Tab-separated table of C-alpha atoms and ligand atoms in Angstrom:
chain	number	residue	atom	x	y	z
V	968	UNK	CA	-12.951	-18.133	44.738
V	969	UNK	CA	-9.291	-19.569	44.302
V	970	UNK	CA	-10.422	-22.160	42.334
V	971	UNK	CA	-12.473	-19.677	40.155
V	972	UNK	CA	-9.836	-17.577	38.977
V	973	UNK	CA	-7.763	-21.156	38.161
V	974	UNK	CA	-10.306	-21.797	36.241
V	975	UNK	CA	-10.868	-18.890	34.159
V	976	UNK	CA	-7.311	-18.813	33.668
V	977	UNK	CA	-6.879	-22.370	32.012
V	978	UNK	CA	-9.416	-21.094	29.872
V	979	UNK	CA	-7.821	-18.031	28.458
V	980	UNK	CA	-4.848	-20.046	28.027
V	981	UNK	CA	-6.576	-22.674	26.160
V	982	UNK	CA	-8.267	-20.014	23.805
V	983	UNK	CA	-4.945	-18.723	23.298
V	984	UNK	CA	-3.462	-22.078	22.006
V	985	UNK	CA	-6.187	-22.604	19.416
V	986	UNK	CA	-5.111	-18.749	18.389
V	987	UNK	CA	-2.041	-19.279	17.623
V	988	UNK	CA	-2.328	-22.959	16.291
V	989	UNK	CA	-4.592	-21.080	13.635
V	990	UNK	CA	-2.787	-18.726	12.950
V	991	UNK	CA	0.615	-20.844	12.386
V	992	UNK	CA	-1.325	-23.464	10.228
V	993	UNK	CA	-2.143	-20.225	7.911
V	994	UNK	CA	-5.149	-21.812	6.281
V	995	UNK	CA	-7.038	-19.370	4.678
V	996	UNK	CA	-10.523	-20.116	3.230
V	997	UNK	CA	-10.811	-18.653	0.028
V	998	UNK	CA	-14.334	-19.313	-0.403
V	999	UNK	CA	-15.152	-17.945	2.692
V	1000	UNK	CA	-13.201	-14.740	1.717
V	1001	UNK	CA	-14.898	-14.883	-2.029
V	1002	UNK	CA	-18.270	-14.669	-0.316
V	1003	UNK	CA	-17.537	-11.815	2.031
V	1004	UNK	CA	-16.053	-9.644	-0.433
V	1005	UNK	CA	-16.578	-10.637	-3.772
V	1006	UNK	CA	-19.870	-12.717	-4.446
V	1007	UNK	CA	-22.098	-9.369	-3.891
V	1008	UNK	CA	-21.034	-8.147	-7.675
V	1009	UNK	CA	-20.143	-11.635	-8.785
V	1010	UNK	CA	-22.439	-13.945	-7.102
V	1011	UNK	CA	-22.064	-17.878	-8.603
V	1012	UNK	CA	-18.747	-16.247	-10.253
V	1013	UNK	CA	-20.872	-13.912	-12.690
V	1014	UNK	CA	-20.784	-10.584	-12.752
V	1015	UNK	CA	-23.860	-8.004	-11.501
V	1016	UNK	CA	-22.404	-4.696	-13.044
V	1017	UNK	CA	-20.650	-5.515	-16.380
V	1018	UNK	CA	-21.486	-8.950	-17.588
V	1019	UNK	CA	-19.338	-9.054	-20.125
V	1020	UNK	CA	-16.584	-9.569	-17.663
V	1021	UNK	CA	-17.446	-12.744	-15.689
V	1022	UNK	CA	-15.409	-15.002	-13.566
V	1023	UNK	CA	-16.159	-18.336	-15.469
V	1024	UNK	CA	-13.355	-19.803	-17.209
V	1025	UNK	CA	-14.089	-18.648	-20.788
V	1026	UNK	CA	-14.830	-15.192	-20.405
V	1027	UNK	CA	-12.088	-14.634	-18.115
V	1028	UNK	CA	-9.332	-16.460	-20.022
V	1029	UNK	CA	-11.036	-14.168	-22.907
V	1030	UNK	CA	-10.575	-11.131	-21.239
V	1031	UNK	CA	-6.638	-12.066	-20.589
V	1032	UNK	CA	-7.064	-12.795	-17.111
V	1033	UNK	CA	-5.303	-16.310	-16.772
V	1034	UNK	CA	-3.785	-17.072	-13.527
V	1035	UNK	CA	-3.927	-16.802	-10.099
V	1036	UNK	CA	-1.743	-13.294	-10.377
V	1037	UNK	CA	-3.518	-11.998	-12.938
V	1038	UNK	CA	-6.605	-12.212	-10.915
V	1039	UNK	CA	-4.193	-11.317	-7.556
V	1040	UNK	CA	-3.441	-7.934	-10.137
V	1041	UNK	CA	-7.452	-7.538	-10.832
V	1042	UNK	CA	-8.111	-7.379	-7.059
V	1043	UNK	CA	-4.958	-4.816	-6.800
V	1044	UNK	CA	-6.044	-2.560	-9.662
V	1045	UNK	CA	-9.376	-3.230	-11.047
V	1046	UNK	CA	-11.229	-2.265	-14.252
V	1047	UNK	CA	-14.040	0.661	-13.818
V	1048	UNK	CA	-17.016	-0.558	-11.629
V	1049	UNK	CA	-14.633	-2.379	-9.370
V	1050	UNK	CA	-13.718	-2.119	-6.213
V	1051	UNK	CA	-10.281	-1.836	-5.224
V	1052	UNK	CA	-8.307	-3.935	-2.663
V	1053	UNK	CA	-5.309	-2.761	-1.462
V	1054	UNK	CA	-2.491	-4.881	0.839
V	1055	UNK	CA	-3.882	-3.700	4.190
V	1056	UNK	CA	-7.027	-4.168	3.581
V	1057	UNK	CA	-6.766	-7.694	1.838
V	1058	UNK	CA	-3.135	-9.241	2.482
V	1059	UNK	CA	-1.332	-10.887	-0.633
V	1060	UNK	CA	-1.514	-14.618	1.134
V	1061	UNK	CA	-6.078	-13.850	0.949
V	1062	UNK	CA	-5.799	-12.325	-1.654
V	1063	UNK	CA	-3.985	-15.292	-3.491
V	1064	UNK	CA	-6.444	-18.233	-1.876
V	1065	UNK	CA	-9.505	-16.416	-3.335
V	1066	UNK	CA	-7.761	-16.530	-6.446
V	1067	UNK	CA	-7.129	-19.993	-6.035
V	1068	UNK	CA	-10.778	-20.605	-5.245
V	1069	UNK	CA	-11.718	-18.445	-8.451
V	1070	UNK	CA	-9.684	-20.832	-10.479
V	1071	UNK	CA	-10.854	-23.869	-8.702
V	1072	UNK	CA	-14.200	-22.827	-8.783
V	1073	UNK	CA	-16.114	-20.883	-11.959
V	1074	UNK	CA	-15.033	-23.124	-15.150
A	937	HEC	C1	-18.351	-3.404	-6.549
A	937	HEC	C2	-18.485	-4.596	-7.353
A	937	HEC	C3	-17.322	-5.581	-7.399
A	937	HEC	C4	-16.686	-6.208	-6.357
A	937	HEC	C5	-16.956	-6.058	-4.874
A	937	HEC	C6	-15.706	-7.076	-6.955
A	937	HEC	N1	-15.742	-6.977	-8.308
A	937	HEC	FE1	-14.576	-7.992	-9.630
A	937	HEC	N2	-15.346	-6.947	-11.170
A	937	HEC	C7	-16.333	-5.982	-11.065
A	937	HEC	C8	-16.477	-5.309	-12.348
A	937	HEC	C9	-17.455	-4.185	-12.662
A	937	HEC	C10	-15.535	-5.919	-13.218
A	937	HEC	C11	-15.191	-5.508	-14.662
A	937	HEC	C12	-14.079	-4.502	-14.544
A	937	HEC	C13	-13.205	-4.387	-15.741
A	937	HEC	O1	-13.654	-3.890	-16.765
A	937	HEC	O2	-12.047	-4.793	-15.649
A	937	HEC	C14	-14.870	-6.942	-12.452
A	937	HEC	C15	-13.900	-7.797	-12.987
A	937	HEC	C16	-13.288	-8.804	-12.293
A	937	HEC	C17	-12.392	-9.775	-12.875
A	937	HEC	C18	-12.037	-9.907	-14.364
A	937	HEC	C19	-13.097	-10.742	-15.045
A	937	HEC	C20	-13.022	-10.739	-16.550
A	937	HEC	O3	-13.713	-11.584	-17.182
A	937	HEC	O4	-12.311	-9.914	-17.124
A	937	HEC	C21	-11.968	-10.568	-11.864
A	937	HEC	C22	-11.022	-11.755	-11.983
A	937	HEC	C23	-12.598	-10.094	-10.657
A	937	HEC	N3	-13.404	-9.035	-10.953
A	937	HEC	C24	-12.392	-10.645	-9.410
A	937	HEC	C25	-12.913	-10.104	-8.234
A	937	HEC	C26	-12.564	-10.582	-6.928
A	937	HEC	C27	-11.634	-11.750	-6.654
A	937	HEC	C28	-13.243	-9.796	-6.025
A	937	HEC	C29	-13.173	-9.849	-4.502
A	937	HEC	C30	-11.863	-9.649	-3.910
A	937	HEC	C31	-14.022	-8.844	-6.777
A	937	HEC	N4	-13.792	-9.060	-8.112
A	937	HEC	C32	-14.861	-7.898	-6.219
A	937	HEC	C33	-17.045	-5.672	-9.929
A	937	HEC	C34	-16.711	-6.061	-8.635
């Protein structure tokens, strides 16, 4: 019984490191974010509701929407059709990876 409760309590401390070892490293995966909350209107970095405004490269660039915070801005304040993302709902430090992965990504 002793030994059980040692047990289980190595491994909540254990879970607990790899936590907060996460968390400091502060790797964020911007694809992973792209997928869950943008890729359902721009899926392969086009665009499902006004194709005039895709993600790739050209048509972005086009549309004045250079660098990583003038995509960051998109996200904050979108054009109609958009959804909007505010800080508590997507922090600045996602919001700037999936910009990074935009960039990275759709040329
Ligand atoms: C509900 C559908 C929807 C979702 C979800 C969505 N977008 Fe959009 N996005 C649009 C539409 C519609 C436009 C065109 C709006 C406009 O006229 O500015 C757009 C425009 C953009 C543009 C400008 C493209 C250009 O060529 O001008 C960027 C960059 C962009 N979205 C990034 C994102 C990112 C990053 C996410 C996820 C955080 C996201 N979008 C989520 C619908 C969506």
């Amino acid at each position: 019984m002793k030994r059980g409760i040692w047990l289980f309590g190595s491994m909540v401390v254990a879970l607990l490191l790899v936590t907060v070892s996460m968390a400091a490293t502060g790797k964020i995966d911007g694809k992973a974010e792209f997928e869950r909350l943008c890729s359902g209107c721009h899926p392969a970095g086009g665009n499902t509701i006004n194709p005039a405004k895709t993600l790739m490269k050209m048509t972005r660039e086009a549309n004045g929407v250079k660098s990583v915070k003038d995509i960051v801005k998109k996200i904050r304040k979108p054009g109609p059709g958009m959804k909007q993302y505010d800080r508590k709902e997507l922090p600045d430090a996602q919001a700037k990876a999936i910009a990074e992965y935009v960039i990275k990504t759709f040329k």
